[in-house]
Amino acid sequence: MQHKQQYVDVAPGVRLWTERRGAPDAPALLLIMGAQASGLGWPDALVDALAARHQVIRYDHRDTGRSTTAFDQHPYAITDLARDAVAVLDALGVERAHLVGMSLGGMLTQLVLADHPERVLSATLIGTCALSDTPYVAPDGTRVPVGELPGIAPEVLEMWSRPVEDNGPEAELDRRVEHWRVLNGGALAVDDSYFRDLERRIITHTGTHVASTAHARADDSHMLRTEELADTKVPVLAVSATAEPVFPPPHPHHLAQVIGDGTRVVEIAGMGHALPPAVQGPLAEAILAHTASAASARP
């Protein structure tokens, strides 16, 4: 399987690390990770499964992994991170791609879908919420304001409220493993060694164990896209993770309501806000079925 790493310039003074796997002539699939997450947060096994049918691209956001660390000198907005995703496609010569976004990456995917639909073959949204203030309509017809939808689990909020201190590499690994244990959601057993190995690889890739807080401080205004999302004709898949502790159901169904026709919801039992081995197979199957369906539907 072809495997190529490349740095690309996406804005003045901003260079991002990218990686491509799979046949160069296969349909492109861009993976967009969440806040403070390196592209290596997409597990190799999942990437390889998707690369059986796609040229899979993953990349490090600004202030993650091997990409430019610049927020403290040049603050940016979350919407700039969405522009980076399009700039990655430009730099790699990709006209259109299937997008898969997780957590904040799911919001960035929605921004690209809304602002640049001509660049998107299909979109898969994982562990995220709709960029809309349109109320959710429950099965019984009740209209639920967005602010009253189920929120982030208390144990996640408690961990996110703790200051991130530099107590050395091993202590940082301990903190990250605990973070994944909480995000996993409680339905599936947690293999601490799996997440520890994952984070050790990310630290080696990054070159430092010190965690960034840039994305948490970035301007998150001007992100609502209600009308644009409702107008899209791009096929969208919303993944409903039954143990999701950050954006639990019915958030995926709210996404489907906001985006409307062409949006499917697929449930992955036991999945939380993490990508342990147990969910990688079902998730890959769902994504590949979606991209294949989108390809067959195109004229």
PDB file of C-alpha atoms in Angstrom:
ATOM      1  CA  MET A   1       0.000   0.000   0.000  1.00  0.00           C
ATOM      2  CA  GLN A   2       1.410   3.370  -1.012  1.00  0.00           C
ATOM      3  CA  HIS A   3       2.279   5.592   1.929  1.00  0.00           C
ATOM      4  CA  LYS A   4       3.463   9.175   1.441  1.00  0.00           C
ATOM      5  CA  GLN A   5       4.139  11.977   3.935  1.00  0.00           C
ATOM      6  CA  GLN A   6       4.291  15.593   2.813  1.00  0.00           C
ATOM      7  CA  TYR A   7       4.297  19.076   4.318  1.00  0.00           C
ATOM      8  CA  VAL A   8       1.927  21.580   2.711  1.00  0.00           C
ATOM      9  CA  ASP A   9       1.603  25.348   3.124  1.00  0.00           C
ATOM     10  CA  VAL A  10      -2.008  26.338   3.834  1.00  0.00           C
ATOM     11  CA  ALA A  11      -1.633  29.965   4.922  1.00  0.00           C
ATOM     12  CA  PRO A  12       1.202  32.482   5.365  1.00  0.00           C
ATOM     13  CA  GLY A  13       3.552  30.989   7.938  1.00  0.00           C
ATOM     14  CA  VAL A  14       1.411  27.856   8.421  1.00  0.00           C
ATOM     15  CA  ARG A  15       2.690  24.466   7.281  1.00  0.00           C
ATOM     16  CA  LEU A  16       0.785  21.231   7.945  1.00  0.00           C
ATOM     17  CA  TRP A  17       1.985  17.639   8.014  1.00  0.00           C
ATOM     18  CA  THR A  18      -0.031  15.305   5.788  1.00  0.00           C
ATOM     19  CA  GLU A  19      -0.012  11.604   5.037  1.00  0.00           C
ATOM     20  CA  ARG A  20      -1.599   9.685   2.162  1.00  0.00           C
ATOM     21  CA  ARG A  21      -2.293   5.956   2.069  1.00  0.00           C
ATOM     22  CA  GLY A  22      -3.832   3.918  -0.699  1.00  0.00           C
ATOM     23  CA  ALA A  23      -3.832   3.993  -4.476  1.00  0.00           C
ATOM     24  CA  PRO A  24      -3.212   7.522  -5.851  1.00  0.00           C
ATOM     25  CA  ASP A  25      -5.991   7.066  -8.421  1.00  0.00           C
ATOM     26  CA  ALA A  26      -8.586   5.931  -5.845  1.00  0.00           C
ATOM     27  CA  PRO A  27     -11.264   8.417  -4.690  1.00  0.00           C
ATOM     28  CA  ALA A  28      -9.799  10.699  -2.032  1.00  0.00           C
ATOM     29  CA  LEU A  29     -11.037  10.511   1.551  1.00  0.00           C
ATOM     30  CA  LEU A  30      -9.956  13.245   3.969  1.00  0.00           C
ATOM     31  CA  LEU A  31      -9.927  12.449   7.695  1.00  0.00           C
ATOM     32  CA  ILE A  32     -10.418  15.491   9.960  1.00  0.00           C
ATOM     33  CA  MET A  33      -9.609  14.935  13.637  1.00  0.00           C
ATOM     34  CA  GLY A  34     -10.901  16.741  16.723  1.00  0.00           C
ATOM     35  CA  ALA A  35      -9.555  19.522  18.910  1.00  0.00           C
ATOM     36  CA  GLN A  36      -5.898  19.273  19.930  1.00  0.00           C
ATOM     37  CA  ALA A  37      -5.690  15.944  18.113  1.00  0.00           C
ATOM     38  CA  SER A  38      -2.930  14.918  15.723  1.00  0.00           C
ATOM     39  CA  GLY A  39      -3.859  13.110  12.549  1.00  0.00           C
ATOM     40  CA  LEU A  40      -2.399  10.024  14.194  1.00  0.00           C
ATOM     41  CA  GLY A  41      -5.508  10.029  16.362  1.00  0.00           C
ATOM     42  CA  TRP A  42      -7.037   8.158  13.419  1.00  0.00           C
ATOM     43  CA  PRO A  43      -5.851   4.596  14.179  1.00  0.00           C
ATOM     44  CA  ASP A  44      -3.626   2.948  11.575  1.00  0.00           C
ATOM     45  CA  ALA A  45      -5.914  -0.081  11.319  1.00  0.00           C
ATOM     46  CA  LEU A  46      -8.900   2.133  10.515  1.00  0.00           C
ATOM     47  CA  VAL A  47      -6.893   4.142   7.995  1.00  0.00           C
ATOM     48  CA  ASP A  48      -5.693   0.957   6.291  1.00  0.00           C
ATOM     49  CA  ALA A  49      -9.233  -0.440   6.126  1.00  0.00           C
ATOM     50  CA  LEU A  50     -10.443   2.733   4.413  1.00  0.00           C
ATOM     51  CA  ALA A  51      -7.384   2.787   2.146  1.00  0.00           C
ATOM     52  CA  ALA A  52      -8.491  -0.523   0.598  1.00  0.00           C
ATOM     53  CA  ARG A  53     -10.888   1.597  -1.514  1.00  0.00           C
ATOM     54  CA  HIS A  54      -9.653   5.160  -1.111  1.00  0.00           C
ATOM     55  CA  GLN A  55      -6.627   7.363  -1.141  1.00  0.00           C
ATOM     56  CA  VAL A  56      -6.873   8.275   2.538  1.00  0.00           C
ATOM     57  CA  ILE A  57      -5.466  11.600   3.686  1.00  0.00           C
ATOM     58  CA  ARG A  58      -4.903  12.465   7.335  1.00  0.00           C
ATOM     59  CA  TYR A  59      -3.144  15.552   8.605  1.00  0.00           C
ATOM     60  CA  ASP A  60      -2.081  17.427  11.721  1.00  0.00           C
ATOM     61  CA  HIS A  61      -4.082  20.563  12.509  1.00  0.00           C
ATOM     62  CA  ARG A  62      -2.217  23.721  13.392  1.00  0.00           C
ATOM     63  CA  ASP A  63      -0.742  23.427  16.899  1.00  0.00           C
ATOM     64  CA  THR A  64      -0.810  19.621  16.800  1.00  0.00           C
ATOM     65  CA  GLY A  65       1.657  16.962  15.749  1.00  0.00           C
ATOM     66  CA  ARG A  66       4.335  18.128  13.328  1.00  0.00           C
ATOM     67  CA  SER A  67       2.380  21.098  11.995  1.00  0.00           C
ATOM     68  CA  THR A  68       3.137  24.745  12.707  1.00  0.00           C
ATOM     69  CA  THR A  69       2.701  25.879  16.302  1.00  0.00           C
ATOM     70  CA  ALA A  70       1.571  29.462  15.946  1.00  0.00           C
ATOM     71  CA  PHE A  71      -1.502  30.301  18.011  1.00  0.00           C
ATOM     72  CA  ASP A  72       0.239  32.329  20.719  1.00  0.00           C
ATOM     73  CA  GLN A  73       1.943  34.518  18.106  1.00  0.00           C
ATOM     74  CA  HIS A  74      -0.877  34.563  15.568  1.00  0.00           C
ATOM     75  CA  PRO A  75      -4.292  33.627  17.037  1.00  0.00           C
ATOM     76  CA  TYR A  76      -6.793  32.130  14.626  1.00  0.00           C
ATOM     77  CA  ALA A  77     -10.443  31.116  14.589  1.00  0.00           C
ATOM     78  CA  ILE A  78     -12.020  27.673  14.375  1.00  0.00           C
ATOM     79  CA  THR A  79     -13.273  28.650  10.925  1.00  0.00           C
ATOM     80  CA  ASP A  80      -9.611  28.992   9.879  1.00  0.00           C
ATOM     81  CA  LEU A  81      -9.133  25.313  10.729  1.00  0.00           C
ATOM     82  CA  ALA A  82     -11.939  24.501   8.282  1.00  0.00           C
ATOM     83  CA  ARG A  83     -10.192  26.573   5.614  1.00  0.00           C
ATOM     84  CA  ASP A  84      -7.053  24.544   6.328  1.00  0.00           C
ATOM     85  CA  ALA A  85      -8.915  21.355   5.358  1.00  0.00           C
ATOM     86  CA  VAL A  86      -9.771  22.822   1.955  1.00  0.00           C
ATOM     87  CA  ALA A  87      -6.211  24.123   1.607  1.00  0.00           C
ATOM     88  CA  VAL A  88      -4.884  20.596   2.218  1.00  0.00           C
ATOM     89  CA  LEU A  89      -7.004  19.354  -0.697  1.00  0.00           C
ATOM     90  CA  ASP A  90      -5.731  22.228  -2.838  1.00  0.00           C
ATOM     91  CA  ALA A  91      -2.105  21.545  -1.977  1.00  0.00           C
ATOM     92  CA  LEU A  92      -2.437  17.840  -2.757  1.00  0.00           C
ATOM     93  CA  GLY A  93      -4.241  18.455  -6.031  1.00  0.00           C
ATOM     94  CA  VAL A  94      -7.540  16.911  -4.893  1.00  0.00           C
ATOM     95  CA  GLU A  95     -10.587  18.430  -6.568  1.00  0.00           C
ATOM     96  CA  ARG A  96     -13.227  16.592  -4.515  1.00  0.00           C
ATOM     97  CA  ALA A  97     -13.050  14.235  -1.551  1.00  0.00           C
ATOM     98  CA  HIS A  98     -15.125  12.224   0.837  1.00  0.00           C
ATOM     99  CA  LEU A  99     -14.826  13.891   4.261  1.00  0.00           C
ATOM    100  CA  VAL A 100     -14.876  12.104   7.625  1.00  0.00           C
ATOM    101  CA  GLY A 101     -14.810  14.318  10.706  1.00  0.00           C
ATOM    102  CA  MET A 102     -14.792  13.448  14.394  1.00  0.00           C
ATOM    103  CA  SER A 103     -15.706  15.750  17.289  1.00  0.00           C
ATOM    104  CA  LEU A 104     -14.453  19.247  16.379  1.00  0.00           C
ATOM    105  CA  GLY A 105     -13.471  17.629  13.083  1.00  0.00           C
ATOM    106  CA  GLY A 106     -17.172  16.925  12.540  1.00  0.00           C
ATOM    107  CA  MET A 107     -17.869  20.640  12.944  1.00  0.00           C
ATOM    108  CA  LEU A 108     -15.078  21.507  10.523  1.00  0.00           C
ATOM    109  CA  THR A 109     -16.552  18.993   8.077  1.00  0.00           C
ATOM    110  CA  GLN A 110     -19.900  20.771   8.334  1.00  0.00           C
ATOM    111  CA  LEU A 111     -18.216  24.111   7.654  1.00  0.00           C
ATOM    112  CA  VAL A 112     -16.576  22.733   4.519  1.00  0.00           C
ATOM    113  CA  LEU A 113     -19.840  21.086   3.487  1.00  0.00           C
ATOM    114  CA  ALA A 114     -21.693  24.379   3.928  1.00  0.00           C
ATOM    115  CA  ASP A 115     -19.105  26.748   2.450  1.00  0.00           C
ATOM    116  CA  HIS A 116     -17.505  24.555  -0.233  1.00  0.00           C
ATOM    117  CA  PRO A 117     -20.012  21.821  -1.191  1.00  0.00           C
ATOM    118  CA  GLU A 118     -18.420  21.547  -4.623  1.00  0.00           C
ATOM    119  CA  ARG A 119     -15.345  20.016  -2.954  1.00  0.00           C
ATOM    120  CA  VAL A 120     -17.252  17.280  -1.096  1.00  0.00           C
ATOM    121  CA  LEU A 121     -18.259  13.870  -2.481  1.00  0.00           C
ATOM    122  CA  SER A 122     -19.798  12.740   0.802  1.00  0.00           C
ATOM    123  CA  ALA A 123     -19.525  13.560   4.505  1.00  0.00           C
ATOM    124  CA  THR A 124     -19.437  11.345   7.591  1.00  0.00           C
ATOM    125  CA  LEU A 125     -19.967  13.024  10.966  1.00  0.00           C
ATOM    126  CA  ILE A 126     -18.829  11.325  14.186  1.00  0.00           C
ATOM    127  CA  GLY A 127     -19.215  12.506  17.786  1.00  0.00           C
ATOM    128  CA  THR A 128     -20.324  16.025  16.915  1.00  0.00           C
ATOM    129  CA  CYS A 129     -23.281  18.403  16.987  1.00  0.00           C
ATOM    130  CA  ALA A 130     -25.145  20.342  14.330  1.00  0.00           C
ATOM    131  CA  LEU A 131     -23.948  23.854  13.521  1.00  0.00           C
ATOM    132  CA  SER A 132     -27.491  25.115  13.878  1.00  0.00           C
ATOM    133  CA  ASP A 133     -29.801  26.529  16.528  1.00  0.00           C
ATOM    134  CA  THR A 134     -32.825  24.839  14.937  1.00  0.00           C
ATOM    135  CA  PRO A 135     -34.749  22.885  17.617  1.00  0.00           C
ATOM    136  CA  TYR A 136     -34.697  19.103  17.582  1.00  0.00           C
ATOM    137  CA  VAL A 137     -38.054  17.469  16.911  1.00  0.00           C
ATOM    138  CA  ALA A 138     -38.465  14.383  19.116  1.00  0.00           C
ATOM    139  CA  PRO A 139     -40.320  11.282  17.859  1.00  0.00           C
ATOM    140  CA  ASP A 140     -43.451  12.434  19.730  1.00  0.00           C
ATOM    141  CA  GLY A 141     -43.335  15.793  17.955  1.00  0.00           C
ATOM    142  CA  THR A 142     -41.962  17.780  20.888  1.00  0.00           C
ATOM    143  CA  ARG A 143     -39.627  20.588  19.838  1.00  0.00           C
ATOM    144  CA  VAL A 144     -36.507  20.599  21.994  1.00  0.00           C
ATOM    145  CA  PRO A 145     -34.278  23.717  21.989  1.00  0.00           C
ATOM    146  CA  VAL A 146     -30.647  22.947  21.197  1.00  0.00           C
ATOM    147  CA  GLY A 147     -29.603  24.138  24.642  1.00  0.00           C
ATOM    148  CA  GLU A 148     -31.824  21.484  26.218  1.00  0.00           C
ATOM    149  CA  LEU A 149     -30.393  18.521  24.312  1.00  0.00           C
ATOM    150  CA  PRO A 150     -28.323  16.096  26.414  1.00  0.00           C
ATOM    151  CA  GLY A 151     -24.996  17.665  27.278  1.00  0.00           C
ATOM    152  CA  ILE A 152     -21.462  16.573  28.022  1.00  0.00           C
ATOM    153  CA  ALA A 153     -21.190  13.923  30.725  1.00  0.00           C
ATOM    154  CA  PRO A 154     -20.166  15.269  34.168  1.00  0.00           C
ATOM    155  CA  GLU A 155     -17.036  13.100  34.331  1.00  0.00           C
ATOM    156  CA  VAL A 156     -15.853  14.538  31.013  1.00  0.00           C
ATOM    157  CA  LEU A 157     -16.536  18.100  32.144  1.00  0.00           C
ATOM    158  CA  GLU A 158     -14.693  17.449  35.396  1.00  0.00           C
ATOM    159  CA  MET A 159     -11.619  16.232  33.569  1.00  0.00           C
ATOM    160  CA  TRP A 160     -11.723  19.099  31.077  1.00  0.00           C
ATOM    161  CA  SER A 161     -11.902  21.565  33.973  1.00  0.00           C
ATOM    162  CA  ARG A 162      -8.552  20.417  35.371  1.00  0.00           C
ATOM    163  CA  PRO A 163      -5.507  22.518  34.426  1.00  0.00           C
ATOM    164  CA  VAL A 164      -3.111  20.681  32.127  1.00  0.00           C
ATOM    165  CA  GLU A 165       0.251  20.697  33.889  1.00  0.00           C
ATOM    166  CA  ASP A 166       3.619  19.505  32.649  1.00  0.00           C
ATOM    167  CA  ASN A 167       4.678  16.807  35.087  1.00  0.00           C
ATOM    168  CA  GLY A 168       6.836  14.915  32.626  1.00  0.00           C
ATOM    169  CA  PRO A 169       6.204  12.410  29.805  1.00  0.00           C
ATOM    170  CA  GLU A 170       4.960   9.480  31.891  1.00  0.00           C
ATOM    171  CA  ALA A 171       2.548  11.628  33.896  1.00  0.00           C
ATOM    172  CA  GLU A 172       1.259  13.108  30.655  1.00  0.00           C
ATOM    173  CA  LEU A 173       0.720   9.597  29.269  1.00  0.00           C
ATOM    174  CA  ASP A 174      -1.202   8.721  32.435  1.00  0.00           C
ATOM    175  CA  ARG A 175      -3.397  11.803  31.975  1.00  0.00           C
ATOM    176  CA  ARG A 176      -4.119  10.991  28.336  1.00  0.00           C
ATOM    177  CA  VAL A 177      -4.991   7.374  29.084  1.00  0.00           C
ATOM    178  CA  GLU A 178      -7.388   8.523  31.811  1.00  0.00           C
ATOM    179  CA  HIS A 179      -8.883  10.983  29.313  1.00  0.00           C
ATOM    180  CA  TRP A 180      -9.519   8.181  26.805  1.00  0.00           C
ATOM    181  CA  ARG A 181     -10.963   5.994  29.547  1.00  0.00           C
ATOM    182  CA  VAL A 182     -13.536   8.686  30.309  1.00  0.00           C
ATOM    183  CA  LEU A 183     -14.238   9.427  26.631  1.00  0.00           C
ATOM    184  CA  ASN A 184     -14.698   5.733  25.841  1.00  0.00           C
ATOM    185  CA  GLY A 185     -18.123   5.984  27.428  1.00  0.00           C
ATOM    186  CA  GLY A 186     -18.292   2.992  29.746  1.00  0.00           C
ATOM    187  CA  ALA A 187     -19.982   0.424  27.506  1.00  0.00           C
ATOM    188  CA  LEU A 188     -16.818  -1.209  26.144  1.00  0.00           C
ATOM    189  CA  ALA A 189     -13.861  -2.414  28.176  1.00  0.00           C
ATOM    190  CA  VAL A 190     -10.899  -0.042  28.051  1.00  0.00           C
ATOM    191  CA  ASP A 191      -7.487  -1.416  27.120  1.00  0.00           C
ATOM    192  CA  ASP A 192      -5.153   1.071  28.792  1.00  0.00           C
ATOM    193  CA  SER A 193      -2.142  -0.358  26.955  1.00  0.00           C
ATOM    194  CA  TYR A 194      -3.771   0.336  23.566  1.00  0.00           C
ATOM    195  CA  PHE A 195      -4.341   4.007  24.322  1.00  0.00           C
ATOM    196  CA  ARG A 196      -0.958   4.340  26.020  1.00  0.00           C
ATOM    197  CA  ASP A 197       0.786   2.974  22.925  1.00  0.00           C
ATOM    198  CA  LEU A 198      -1.285   5.266  20.705  1.00  0.00           C
ATOM    199  CA  GLU A 199      -0.381   8.343  22.727  1.00  0.00           C
ATOM    200  CA  ARG A 200       3.271   7.329  22.958  1.00  0.00           C
ATOM    201  CA  ARG A 201       3.375   7.206  19.141  1.00  0.00           C
ATOM    202  CA  ILE A 202       1.690  10.617  18.963  1.00  0.00           C
ATOM    203  CA  ILE A 203       4.208  12.105  21.401  1.00  0.00           C
ATOM    204  CA  THR A 204       7.095  10.639  19.377  1.00  0.00           C
ATOM    205  CA  HIS A 205       5.518  11.973  16.172  1.00  0.00           C
ATOM    206  CA  THR A 206       5.012  15.423  17.712  1.00  0.00           C
ATOM    207  CA  GLY A 207       8.432  15.637  19.334  1.00  0.00           C
ATOM    208  CA  THR A 208       7.077  16.815  22.673  1.00  0.00           C
ATOM    209  CA  HIS A 209       4.751  15.542  25.388  1.00  0.00           C
ATOM    210  CA  VAL A 210       3.557  19.044  26.276  1.00  0.00           C
ATOM    211  CA  ALA A 211      -0.138  19.394  25.427  1.00  0.00           C
ATOM    212  CA  SER A 212      -1.401  22.445  23.555  1.00  0.00           C
ATOM    213  CA  THR A 213      -4.541  24.352  24.536  1.00  0.00           C
ATOM    214  CA  ALA A 214      -4.701  26.431  21.346  1.00  0.00           C
ATOM    215  CA  HIS A 215      -7.961  25.056  19.962  1.00  0.00           C
ATOM    216  CA  ALA A 216      -9.766  25.594  23.252  1.00  0.00           C
ATOM    217  CA  ARG A 217      -8.748  29.264  23.087  1.00  0.00           C
ATOM    218  CA  ALA A 218      -9.519  29.810  19.405  1.00  0.00           C
ATOM    219  CA  ASP A 219     -12.419  32.082  18.401  1.00  0.00           C
ATOM    220  CA  ASP A 220     -15.479  29.873  17.886  1.00  0.00           C
ATOM    221  CA  SER A 221     -17.853  32.553  16.588  1.00  0.00           C
ATOM    222  CA  HIS A 222     -19.558  32.653  13.175  1.00  0.00           C
ATOM    223  CA  MET A 223     -19.976  28.888  12.943  1.00  0.00           C
ATOM    224  CA  LEU A 224     -23.737  28.506  12.525  1.00  0.00           C
ATOM    225  CA  ARG A 225     -24.655  27.226   9.053  1.00  0.00           C
ATOM    226  CA  THR A 226     -28.357  26.349   9.301  1.00  0.00           C
ATOM    227  CA  GLU A 227     -29.454  27.461   5.834  1.00  0.00           C
ATOM    228  CA  GLU A 228     -26.339  26.240   4.040  1.00  0.00           C
ATOM    229  CA  LEU A 229     -26.526  22.776   5.591  1.00  0.00           C
ATOM    230  CA  ALA A 230     -30.223  22.499   4.748  1.00  0.00           C
ATOM    231  CA  ASP A 231     -29.438  23.370   1.129  1.00  0.00           C
ATOM    232  CA  THR A 232     -26.708  20.777   0.625  1.00  0.00           C
ATOM    233  CA  LYS A 233     -27.220  17.943  -1.819  1.00  0.00           C
ATOM    234  CA  VAL A 234     -24.139  16.058  -0.622  1.00  0.00           C
ATOM    235  CA  PRO A 235     -24.877  12.627   0.942  1.00  0.00           C
ATOM    236  CA  VAL A 236     -24.239  12.746   4.685  1.00  0.00           C
ATOM    237  CA  LEU A 237     -23.846   9.962   7.243  1.00  0.00           C
ATOM    238  CA  ALA A 238     -24.291  10.731  10.954  1.00  0.00           C
ATOM    239  CA  VAL A 239     -22.805   8.109  13.272  1.00  0.00           C
ATOM    240  CA  SER A 240     -24.850   7.493  16.412  1.00  0.00           C
ATOM    241  CA  ALA A 241     -22.548   6.151  19.129  1.00  0.00           C
ATOM    242  CA  THR A 242     -24.695   4.619  21.853  1.00  0.00           C
ATOM    243  CA  ALA A 243     -22.205   5.346  24.675  1.00  0.00           C
ATOM    244  CA  GLU A 244     -21.173   8.804  23.413  1.00  0.00           C
ATOM    245  CA  PRO A 245     -20.410  11.043  26.458  1.00  0.00           C
ATOM    246  CA  VAL A 246     -19.839  14.350  24.626  1.00  0.00           C
ATOM    247  CA  PHE A 247     -22.621  14.632  22.013  1.00  0.00           C
ATOM    248  CA  PRO A 248     -24.932  11.741  22.927  1.00  0.00           C
ATOM    249  CA  PRO A 249     -28.084  10.782  21.058  1.00  0.00           C
ATOM    250  CA  PRO A 250     -30.243  12.412  19.835  1.00  0.00           C
ATOM    251  CA  HIS A 251     -27.495  14.723  18.493  1.00  0.00           C
ATOM    252  CA  PRO A 252     -26.940  12.500  15.403  1.00  0.00           C
ATOM    253  CA  HIS A 253     -30.670  12.590  14.646  1.00  0.00           C
ATOM    254  CA  HIS A 254     -30.661  16.361  15.143  1.00  0.00           C
ATOM    255  CA  LEU A 255     -27.873  16.515  12.546  1.00  0.00           C
ATOM    256  CA  ALA A 256     -30.044  14.508  10.166  1.00  0.00           C
ATOM    257  CA  GLN A 257     -32.963  16.882  10.724  1.00  0.00           C
ATOM    258  CA  VAL A 258     -30.839  19.987  10.159  1.00  0.00           C
ATOM    259  CA  ILE A 259     -29.241  18.646   6.973  1.00  0.00           C
ATOM    260  CA  GLY A 260     -32.384  16.894   5.800  1.00  0.00           C
ATOM    261  CA  ASP A 261     -32.817  14.643   2.772  1.00  0.00           C
ATOM    262  CA  GLY A 262     -29.786  12.577   1.935  1.00  0.00           C
ATOM    263  CA  THR A 263     -28.685  12.172   5.558  1.00  0.00           C
ATOM    264  CA  ARG A 264     -28.576   8.697   7.072  1.00  0.00           C
ATOM    265  CA  VAL A 265     -28.000   7.759  10.699  1.00  0.00           C
ATOM    266  CA  VAL A 266     -26.117   4.573  11.549  1.00  0.00           C
ATOM    267  CA  GLU A 267     -25.820   3.275  15.107  1.00  0.00           C
ATOM    268  CA  ILE A 268     -22.617   1.706  16.424  1.00  0.00           C
ATOM    269  CA  ALA A 269     -23.367  -0.129  19.643  1.00  0.00           C
ATOM    270  CA  GLY A 270     -21.049   0.540  22.567  1.00  0.00           C
ATOM    271  CA  MET A 271     -19.108   3.281  20.830  1.00  0.00           C
ATOM    272  CA  GLY A 272     -18.201   6.377  22.824  1.00  0.00           C
ATOM    273  CA  HIS A 273     -16.084   9.398  21.928  1.00  0.00           C
ATOM    274  CA  ALA A 274     -13.059   7.260  21.110  1.00  0.00           C
ATOM    275  CA  LEU A 275     -11.827   4.824  18.459  1.00  0.00           C
ATOM    276  CA  PRO A 276     -10.743   1.631  20.246  1.00  0.00           C
ATOM    277  CA  PRO A 277     -10.207  -1.550  18.187  1.00  0.00           C
ATOM    278  CA  ALA A 278     -13.710  -2.844  18.948  1.00  0.00           C
ATOM    279  CA  VAL A 279     -15.395  -0.050  16.980  1.00  0.00           C
ATOM    280  CA  GLN A 280     -12.923   0.316  14.114  1.00  0.00           C
ATOM    281  CA  GLY A 281     -14.350  -2.546  12.039  1.00  0.00           C
ATOM    282  CA  PRO A 282     -18.007  -1.455  12.262  1.00  0.00           C
ATOM    283  CA  LEU A 283     -17.019   2.160  11.680  1.00  0.00           C
ATOM    284  CA  ALA A 284     -14.945   1.332   8.602  1.00  0.00           C
ATOM    285  CA  GLU A 285     -17.814  -0.762   7.203  1.00  0.00           C
ATOM    286  CA  ALA A 286     -20.280   2.091   7.736  1.00  0.00           C
ATOM    287  CA  ILE A 287     -17.996   4.675   6.113  1.00  0.00           C
ATOM    288  CA  LEU A 288     -17.166   2.474   3.125  1.00  0.00           C
ATOM    289  CA  ALA A 289     -20.820   1.618   2.578  1.00  0.00           C
ATOM    290  CA  HIS A 290     -21.626   5.316   2.661  1.00  0.00           C
ATOM    291  CA  THR A 291     -18.902   6.357   0.234  1.00  0.00           C
ATOM    292  CA  ALA A 292     -19.847   3.543  -2.136  1.00  0.00           C
ATOM    293  CA  SER A 293     -23.508   4.589  -1.999  1.00  0.00           C
ATOM    294  CA  ALA A 294     -22.558   8.206  -2.653  1.00  0.00           C
ATOM    295  CA  ALA A 295     -20.452   7.186  -5.643  1.00  0.00           C
ATOM    296  CA  SER A 296     -23.225   5.085  -7.153  1.00  0.00           C
ATOM    297  CA  ALA A 297     -25.722   7.915  -6.720  1.00  0.00           C
ATOM    298  CA  ARG A 298     -23.610  10.442  -8.594  1.00  0.00           C
ATOM    299  CA  PRO A 299     -24.652  11.021 -12.232  1.00  0.00           C
TER     300      PRO A 299
END
